[in-house]
Amino acid sequence: MANDGKREYRTAELAAEAGITVRTLRFYRERGLLPAPRREGRIAWYDERHLARLRTVAALLDRGHTLGGIAELIAAFEGGRDVGELLGTPWSEETTVRLTPEELADHFAGEATPENLAAALDIGYLAVDGEEIVHISSRLLDAATALVRAGIPLSAVLTAAREVRAHTDALAGMFTRLAREHGVADEGELTRLRPQARTVVDAEFALAMDRRLREVE
């Protein structure tokens, strides 16, 4: 059904679109993970905001968040708290960015398509808070914006982001194993080694780029 030109879904339709069961959808609603639907008699109508929220929940579950933690994040969104307090770790110094859909579109010059938005939600870069979109990192947003404006399609940037995520997860795993195998197991001690870890990664990446650039000369 369309309401003022916007797509709307019955309960079963929304569940099918989100790839979950009706029982799961109702459970999410009971847990406060979904805004209340529009009621028309006994029929509940959901819209694209509900679908986006379900995709956000799925992306956060894939990243290892519990339903309780996701409910806390949503409460933080709705209460205006800094999501970085909840999403961040002692290593993370990222600042979240709140954007309207129009502001997000301005960043990516017409490439903020539904497909690209879904991919960004799936990676965990974006979350939806009512009419606003929350980006997990101002630095990643700035970098993606610069790459798109340099001529690289946003879809390609997001595909590369998945590869980067896999490689950086592996690097983090290697570093924590190295530290713990040699007695550095305390979280505070690991955090104090953050500058050294970043220096190694930055230096090795710079040296690798030098090697790649020499190969194409």
PDB file of C-alpha atoms in Angstrom:
ATOM      1  CA  MET A   1       0.000   0.000   0.000  1.00  0.00           C
ATOM      2  CA  ALA A   2       1.154   3.572  -0.601  1.00  0.00           C
ATOM      3  CA  ASN A   3       0.554   6.350   1.928  1.00  0.00           C
ATOM      4  CA  ASP A   4       1.280   9.852   0.577  1.00  0.00           C
ATOM      5  CA  GLY A   5       3.403   8.210  -2.109  1.00  0.00           C
ATOM      6  CA  LYS A   6       5.403   6.114   0.364  1.00  0.00           C
ATOM      7  CA  ARG A   7       5.529   2.327   0.289  1.00  0.00           C
ATOM      8  CA  GLU A   8       3.830   0.615   3.229  1.00  0.00           C
ATOM      9  CA  TYR A   9       3.877  -3.008   4.326  1.00  0.00           C
ATOM     10  CA  ARG A  10       1.617  -5.269   6.333  1.00  0.00           C
ATOM     11  CA  THR A  11       3.331  -7.294   9.058  1.00  0.00           C
ATOM     12  CA  ALA A  12       3.967 -10.378   6.914  1.00  0.00           C
ATOM     13  CA  GLU A  13       5.142  -8.257   3.965  1.00  0.00           C
ATOM     14  CA  LEU A  14       7.642  -6.356   6.098  1.00  0.00           C
ATOM     15  CA  ALA A  15       8.970  -9.574   7.629  1.00  0.00           C
ATOM     16  CA  ALA A  16       9.446 -11.098   4.170  1.00  0.00           C
ATOM     17  CA  GLU A  17      11.167  -7.950   2.872  1.00  0.00           C
ATOM     18  CA  ALA A  18      13.554  -7.964   5.866  1.00  0.00           C
ATOM     19  CA  GLY A  19      14.224 -11.705   5.621  1.00  0.00           C
ATOM     20  CA  ILE A  20      12.872 -12.572   9.071  1.00  0.00           C
ATOM     21  CA  THR A  21       9.813 -14.371  10.415  1.00  0.00           C
ATOM     22  CA  VAL A  22       6.649 -12.632  11.578  1.00  0.00           C
ATOM     23  CA  ARG A  23       7.332 -13.994  15.065  1.00  0.00           C
ATOM     24  CA  THR A  24      10.789 -12.368  15.058  1.00  0.00           C
ATOM     25  CA  LEU A  25       9.339  -9.063  13.845  1.00  0.00           C
ATOM     26  CA  ARG A  26       6.791  -9.069  16.651  1.00  0.00           C
ATOM     27  CA  PHE A  27       9.499  -9.967  19.158  1.00  0.00           C
ATOM     28  CA  TYR A  28      11.622  -7.011  17.982  1.00  0.00           C
ATOM     29  CA  ARG A  29       8.620  -4.728  18.322  1.00  0.00           C
ATOM     30  CA  GLU A  30       7.962  -5.976  21.859  1.00  0.00           C
ATOM     31  CA  ARG A  31      11.621  -5.329  22.749  1.00  0.00           C
ATOM     32  CA  GLY A  32      11.316  -1.735  21.558  1.00  0.00           C
ATOM     33  CA  LEU A  33      13.575  -2.222  18.549  1.00  0.00           C
ATOM     34  CA  LEU A  34      10.906  -0.964  16.131  1.00  0.00           C
ATOM     35  CA  PRO A  35       8.798   2.204  16.262  1.00  0.00           C
ATOM     36  CA  ALA A  36       5.047   1.657  16.534  1.00  0.00           C
ATOM     37  CA  PRO A  37       3.329   1.028  13.192  1.00  0.00           C
ATOM     38  CA  ARG A  38       0.521   3.125  11.770  1.00  0.00           C
ATOM     39  CA  ARG A  39      -2.812   1.587  12.670  1.00  0.00           C
ATOM     40  CA  GLU A  40      -5.800   1.370  10.373  1.00  0.00           C
ATOM     41  CA  GLY A  41      -8.453  -0.535  12.298  1.00  0.00           C
ATOM     42  CA  ARG A  42      -6.833  -3.847  13.192  1.00  0.00           C
ATOM     43  CA  ILE A  43      -4.221  -3.603  10.447  1.00  0.00           C
ATOM     44  CA  ALA A  44      -0.668  -2.490  11.292  1.00  0.00           C
ATOM     45  CA  TRP A  45       1.099  -0.626   8.480  1.00  0.00           C
ATOM     46  CA  TYR A  46       4.896  -0.297   8.378  1.00  0.00           C
ATOM     47  CA  ASP A  47       6.991   1.881   6.078  1.00  0.00           C
ATOM     48  CA  GLU A  48      10.549   2.208   4.780  1.00  0.00           C
ATOM     49  CA  ARG A  49      11.770   3.533   8.132  1.00  0.00           C
ATOM     50  CA  HIS A  50      10.758   0.254   9.768  1.00  0.00           C
ATOM     51  CA  LEU A  51      12.489  -1.731   7.032  1.00  0.00           C
ATOM     52  CA  ALA A  52      15.649   0.347   7.432  1.00  0.00           C
ATOM     53  CA  ARG A  53      15.539  -0.191  11.203  1.00  0.00           C
ATOM     54  CA  LEU A  54      15.267  -3.969  10.719  1.00  0.00           C
ATOM     55  CA  ARG A  55      18.272  -3.875   8.397  1.00  0.00           C
ATOM     56  CA  THR A  56      20.181  -1.890  11.007  1.00  0.00           C
ATOM     57  CA  VAL A  57      19.310  -4.486  13.655  1.00  0.00           C
ATOM     58  CA  ALA A  58      20.484  -7.282  11.331  1.00  0.00           C
ATOM     59  CA  ALA A  59      23.765  -5.474  10.621  1.00  0.00           C
ATOM     60  CA  LEU A  60      24.424  -4.908  14.339  1.00  0.00           C
ATOM     61  CA  LEU A  61      23.635  -8.554  15.137  1.00  0.00           C
ATOM     62  CA  ASP A  62      26.146  -9.586  12.453  1.00  0.00           C
ATOM     63  CA  ARG A  63      28.739  -7.388  14.164  1.00  0.00           C
ATOM     64  CA  GLY A  64      28.234  -9.265  17.414  1.00  0.00           C
ATOM     65  CA  HIS A  65      25.887  -6.950  19.307  1.00  0.00           C
ATOM     66  CA  THR A  66      23.225  -8.550  21.489  1.00  0.00           C
ATOM     67  CA  LEU A  67      19.563  -7.575  21.248  1.00  0.00           C
ATOM     68  CA  GLY A  68      19.911  -5.898  24.639  1.00  0.00           C
ATOM     69  CA  GLY A  69      22.873  -3.906  23.379  1.00  0.00           C
ATOM     70  CA  ILE A  70      21.014  -2.929  20.225  1.00  0.00           C
ATOM     71  CA  ALA A  71      18.062  -1.765  22.309  1.00  0.00           C
ATOM     72  CA  GLU A  72      20.505   0.369  24.308  1.00  0.00           C
ATOM     73  CA  LEU A  73      21.907   1.863  21.099  1.00  0.00           C
ATOM     74  CA  ILE A  74      18.423   2.709  19.874  1.00  0.00           C
ATOM     75  CA  ALA A  75      17.619   4.293  23.224  1.00  0.00           C
ATOM     76  CA  ALA A  76      20.827   6.318  22.873  1.00  0.00           C
ATOM     77  CA  PHE A  77      19.763   7.480  19.399  1.00  0.00           C
ATOM     78  CA  GLU A  78      16.335   8.483  20.593  1.00  0.00           C
ATOM     79  CA  GLY A  79      17.653  10.144  23.738  1.00  0.00           C
ATOM     80  CA  GLY A  80      20.279  12.147  21.879  1.00  0.00           C
ATOM     81  CA  ARG A  81      23.213  10.501  23.643  1.00  0.00           C
ATOM     82  CA  ASP A  82      26.575  10.022  21.945  1.00  0.00           C
ATOM     83  CA  VAL A  83      26.435   6.656  20.233  1.00  0.00           C
ATOM     84  CA  GLY A  84      30.219   6.550  20.323  1.00  0.00           C
ATOM     85  CA  GLU A  85      29.993   5.901  24.056  1.00  0.00           C
ATOM     86  CA  LEU A  86      28.279   2.617  23.258  1.00  0.00           C
ATOM     87  CA  LEU A  87      29.779   1.605  19.913  1.00  0.00           C
ATOM     88  CA  GLY A  88      33.319   2.604  20.709  1.00  0.00           C
ATOM     89  CA  THR A  89      36.083   0.719  22.517  1.00  0.00           C
ATOM     90  CA  PRO A  90      39.158   2.071  24.362  1.00  0.00           C
ATOM     91  CA  TRP A  91      40.952   1.898  21.017  1.00  0.00           C
ATOM     92  CA  SER A  92      38.302   3.772  19.068  1.00  0.00           C
ATOM     93  CA  GLU A  93      38.487   7.542  18.810  1.00  0.00           C
ATOM     94  CA  GLU A  94      35.759   7.865  16.202  1.00  0.00           C
ATOM     95  CA  THR A  95      33.099  10.564  16.218  1.00  0.00           C
ATOM     96  CA  THR A  96      29.648   9.640  14.940  1.00  0.00           C
ATOM     97  CA  VAL A  97      27.890  11.925  12.452  1.00  0.00           C
ATOM     98  CA  ARG A  98      24.137  12.558  12.240  1.00  0.00           C
ATOM     99  CA  LEU A  99      22.810  13.342   8.763  1.00  0.00           C
ATOM    100  CA  THR A 100      19.496  13.876   7.077  1.00  0.00           C
ATOM    101  CA  PRO A 101      18.974  11.744   3.946  1.00  0.00           C
ATOM    102  CA  GLU A 102      19.467  14.932   1.896  1.00  0.00           C
ATOM    103  CA  GLU A 103      22.806  15.670   3.580  1.00  0.00           C
ATOM    104  CA  LEU A 104      23.970  12.107   2.981  1.00  0.00           C
ATOM    105  CA  ALA A 105      22.989  12.410  -0.682  1.00  0.00           C
ATOM    106  CA  ASP A 106      25.020  15.647  -0.917  1.00  0.00           C
ATOM    107  CA  HIS A 107      28.116  13.783   0.253  1.00  0.00           C
ATOM    108  CA  PHE A 108      27.869  11.196  -2.507  1.00  0.00           C
ATOM    109  CA  ALA A 109      26.651  13.179  -5.504  1.00  0.00           C
ATOM    110  CA  GLY A 110      23.677  11.054  -6.515  1.00  0.00           C
ATOM    111  CA  GLU A 111      25.188   7.701  -5.475  1.00  0.00           C
ATOM    112  CA  ALA A 112      23.205   7.347  -2.233  1.00  0.00           C
ATOM    113  CA  THR A 113      21.044   4.701  -3.890  1.00  0.00           C
ATOM    114  CA  PRO A 114      18.914   2.205  -1.933  1.00  0.00           C
ATOM    115  CA  GLU A 115      21.414  -0.528  -2.868  1.00  0.00           C
ATOM    116  CA  ASN A 116      24.401   1.437  -1.579  1.00  0.00           C
ATOM    117  CA  LEU A 117      22.542   2.461   1.580  1.00  0.00           C
ATOM    118  CA  ALA A 118      21.642  -1.179   2.249  1.00  0.00           C
ATOM    119  CA  ALA A 119      25.286  -2.185   1.758  1.00  0.00           C
ATOM    120  CA  ALA A 120      26.467   0.535   4.170  1.00  0.00           C
ATOM    121  CA  LEU A 121      23.883  -0.604   6.733  1.00  0.00           C
ATOM    122  CA  ASP A 122      25.017  -4.205   6.310  1.00  0.00           C
ATOM    123  CA  ILE A 123      28.682  -3.292   6.846  1.00  0.00           C
ATOM    124  CA  GLY A 124      27.703  -1.333   9.934  1.00  0.00           C
ATOM    125  CA  TYR A 125      28.748   2.116   8.718  1.00  0.00           C
ATOM    126  CA  LEU A 126      25.196   3.471   8.957  1.00  0.00           C
ATOM    127  CA  ALA A 127      22.319   3.204  11.403  1.00  0.00           C
ATOM    128  CA  VAL A 128      18.888   4.752  11.146  1.00  0.00           C
ATOM    129  CA  ASP A 129      17.358   6.905  13.866  1.00  0.00           C
ATOM    130  CA  GLY A 130      13.886   8.026  12.835  1.00  0.00           C
ATOM    131  CA  GLU A 131      14.342  10.591  10.054  1.00  0.00           C
ATOM    132  CA  GLU A 132      18.110  10.805  10.599  1.00  0.00           C
ATOM    133  CA  ILE A 133      20.995   8.605   9.519  1.00  0.00           C
ATOM    134  CA  VAL A 134      23.937   8.025  11.865  1.00  0.00           C
ATOM    135  CA  HIS A 135      27.386   7.314  10.401  1.00  0.00           C
ATOM    136  CA  ILE A 136      29.713   5.455  12.739  1.00  0.00           C
ATOM    137  CA  SER A 137      32.835   7.515  11.907  1.00  0.00           C
ATOM    138  CA  SER A 138      33.391  11.053  10.665  1.00  0.00           C
ATOM    139  CA  ARG A 139      36.818  10.013   9.352  1.00  0.00           C
ATOM    140  CA  LEU A 140      35.414   7.113   7.326  1.00  0.00           C
ATOM    141  CA  LEU A 141      32.628   9.346   6.003  1.00  0.00           C
ATOM    142  CA  ASP A 142      35.147  12.002   4.921  1.00  0.00           C
ATOM    143  CA  ALA A 143      37.352   9.374   3.278  1.00  0.00           C
ATOM    144  CA  ALA A 144      34.452   7.785   1.378  1.00  0.00           C
ATOM    145  CA  THR A 145      33.251  11.237   0.259  1.00  0.00           C
ATOM    146  CA  ALA A 146      36.720  12.107  -1.056  1.00  0.00           C
ATOM    147  CA  LEU A 147      37.026   8.800  -2.928  1.00  0.00           C
ATOM    148  CA  VAL A 148      33.627   9.229  -4.595  1.00  0.00           C
ATOM    149  CA  ARG A 149      34.427  12.812  -5.577  1.00  0.00           C
ATOM    150  CA  ALA A 150      37.699  11.551  -7.061  1.00  0.00           C
ATOM    151  CA  GLY A 151      35.663   9.368  -9.417  1.00  0.00           C
ATOM    152  CA  ILE A 152      35.421   6.017  -7.631  1.00  0.00           C
ATOM    153  CA  PRO A 153      31.821   4.703  -7.519  1.00  0.00           C
ATOM    154  CA  LEU A 154      30.370   4.401  -4.036  1.00  0.00           C
ATOM    155  CA  SER A 155      29.491   0.751  -4.710  1.00  0.00           C
ATOM    156  CA  ALA A 156      33.196   0.050  -5.345  1.00  0.00           C
ATOM    157  CA  VAL A 157      34.191   1.960  -2.194  1.00  0.00           C
ATOM    158  CA  LEU A 158      31.791  -0.157  -0.134  1.00  0.00           C
ATOM    159  CA  THR A 159      33.052  -3.384  -1.717  1.00  0.00           C
ATOM    160  CA  ALA A 160      36.588  -2.355  -0.821  1.00  0.00           C
ATOM    161  CA  ALA A 161      35.419  -1.474   2.692  1.00  0.00           C
ATOM    162  CA  ARG A 162      34.364  -5.076   3.232  1.00  0.00           C
ATOM    163  CA  GLU A 163      37.853  -6.246   2.247  1.00  0.00           C
ATOM    164  CA  VAL A 164      39.462  -3.649   4.495  1.00  0.00           C
ATOM    165  CA  ARG A 165      37.250  -4.787   7.381  1.00  0.00           C
ATOM    166  CA  ALA A 166      38.371  -8.395   6.900  1.00  0.00           C
ATOM    167  CA  HIS A 167      42.060  -7.437   6.762  1.00  0.00           C
ATOM    168  CA  THR A 168      41.902  -5.104   9.759  1.00  0.00           C
ATOM    169  CA  ASP A 169      40.021  -7.724  11.788  1.00  0.00           C
ATOM    170  CA  ALA A 170      42.865 -10.136  10.977  1.00  0.00           C
ATOM    171  CA  LEU A 171      45.481  -7.537  11.972  1.00  0.00           C
ATOM    172  CA  ALA A 172      43.702  -6.862  15.269  1.00  0.00           C
ATOM    173  CA  GLY A 173      43.512 -10.582  15.949  1.00  0.00           C
ATOM    174  CA  MET A 174      47.206 -11.021  15.206  1.00  0.00           C
ATOM    175  CA  PHE A 175      48.188  -8.105  17.461  1.00  0.00           C
ATOM    176  CA  THR A 176      46.077  -9.256  20.415  1.00  0.00           C
ATOM    177  CA  ARG A 177      47.400 -12.829  20.082  1.00  0.00           C
ATOM    178  CA  LEU A 178      50.984 -11.554  19.944  1.00  0.00           C
ATOM    179  CA  ALA A 179      50.477  -9.413  23.029  1.00  0.00           C
ATOM    180  CA  ARG A 180      48.715 -12.102  25.057  1.00  0.00           C
ATOM    181  CA  GLU A 181      51.175 -14.829  24.124  1.00  0.00           C
ATOM    182  CA  HIS A 182      53.886 -12.641  25.631  1.00  0.00           C
ATOM    183  CA  GLY A 183      52.097 -11.649  28.803  1.00  0.00           C
ATOM    184  CA  VAL A 184      50.392  -8.405  27.765  1.00  0.00           C
ATOM    185  CA  ALA A 185      46.858  -9.426  28.559  1.00  0.00           C
ATOM    186  CA  ASP A 186      45.561  -6.470  30.549  1.00  0.00           C
ATOM    187  CA  GLU A 187      43.231  -4.177  28.577  1.00  0.00           C
ATOM    188  CA  GLY A 188      45.000  -1.094  29.906  1.00  0.00           C
ATOM    189  CA  GLU A 189      48.396  -2.376  28.767  1.00  0.00           C
ATOM    190  CA  LEU A 190      47.016  -3.186  25.319  1.00  0.00           C
ATOM    191  CA  THR A 191      45.553   0.308  25.068  1.00  0.00           C
ATOM    192  CA  ARG A 192      48.910   1.870  25.937  1.00  0.00           C
ATOM    193  CA  LEU A 193      50.407   0.024  22.945  1.00  0.00           C
ATOM    194  CA  ARG A 194      47.913   1.646  20.567  1.00  0.00           C
ATOM    195  CA  PRO A 195      50.394   4.242  19.156  1.00  0.00           C
ATOM    196  CA  GLN A 196      52.938   1.524  18.357  1.00  0.00           C
ATOM    197  CA  ALA A 197      50.335  -0.677  16.658  1.00  0.00           C
ATOM    198  CA  ARG A 198      49.088   2.223  14.559  1.00  0.00           C
ATOM    199  CA  THR A 199      52.645   3.211  13.632  1.00  0.00           C
ATOM    200  CA  VAL A 200      53.417  -0.290  12.372  1.00  0.00           C
ATOM    201  CA  VAL A 201      50.231  -0.477  10.266  1.00  0.00           C
ATOM    202  CA  ASP A 202      50.682   3.051   8.850  1.00  0.00           C
ATOM    203  CA  ALA A 203      54.368   2.513   8.020  1.00  0.00           C
ATOM    204  CA  GLU A 204      53.787  -0.886   6.419  1.00  0.00           C
ATOM    205  CA  PHE A 205      50.892   0.450   4.328  1.00  0.00           C
ATOM    206  CA  ALA A 206      53.007   3.404   3.155  1.00  0.00           C
ATOM    207  CA  LEU A 207      55.882   1.080   2.205  1.00  0.00           C
ATOM    208  CA  ALA A 208      53.465  -1.252   0.396  1.00  0.00           C
ATOM    209  CA  MET A 209      52.076   1.694  -1.596  1.00  0.00           C
ATOM    210  CA  ASP A 210      55.612   2.688  -2.574  1.00  0.00           C
ATOM    211  CA  ARG A 211      56.214  -0.840  -3.870  1.00  0.00           C
ATOM    212  CA  ARG A 212      52.927  -0.838  -5.823  1.00  0.00           C
ATOM    213  CA  LEU A 213      53.624   2.545  -7.386  1.00  0.00           C
ATOM    214  CA  ARG A 214      57.099   1.420  -8.488  1.00  0.00           C
ATOM    215  CA  GLU A 215      55.527  -1.608 -10.153  1.00  0.00           C
ATOM    216  CA  VAL A 216      53.397   0.561 -12.438  1.00  0.00           C
ATOM    217  CA  GLU A 217      56.129   2.984 -13.416  1.00  0.00           C
TER     218      GLU A 217
END
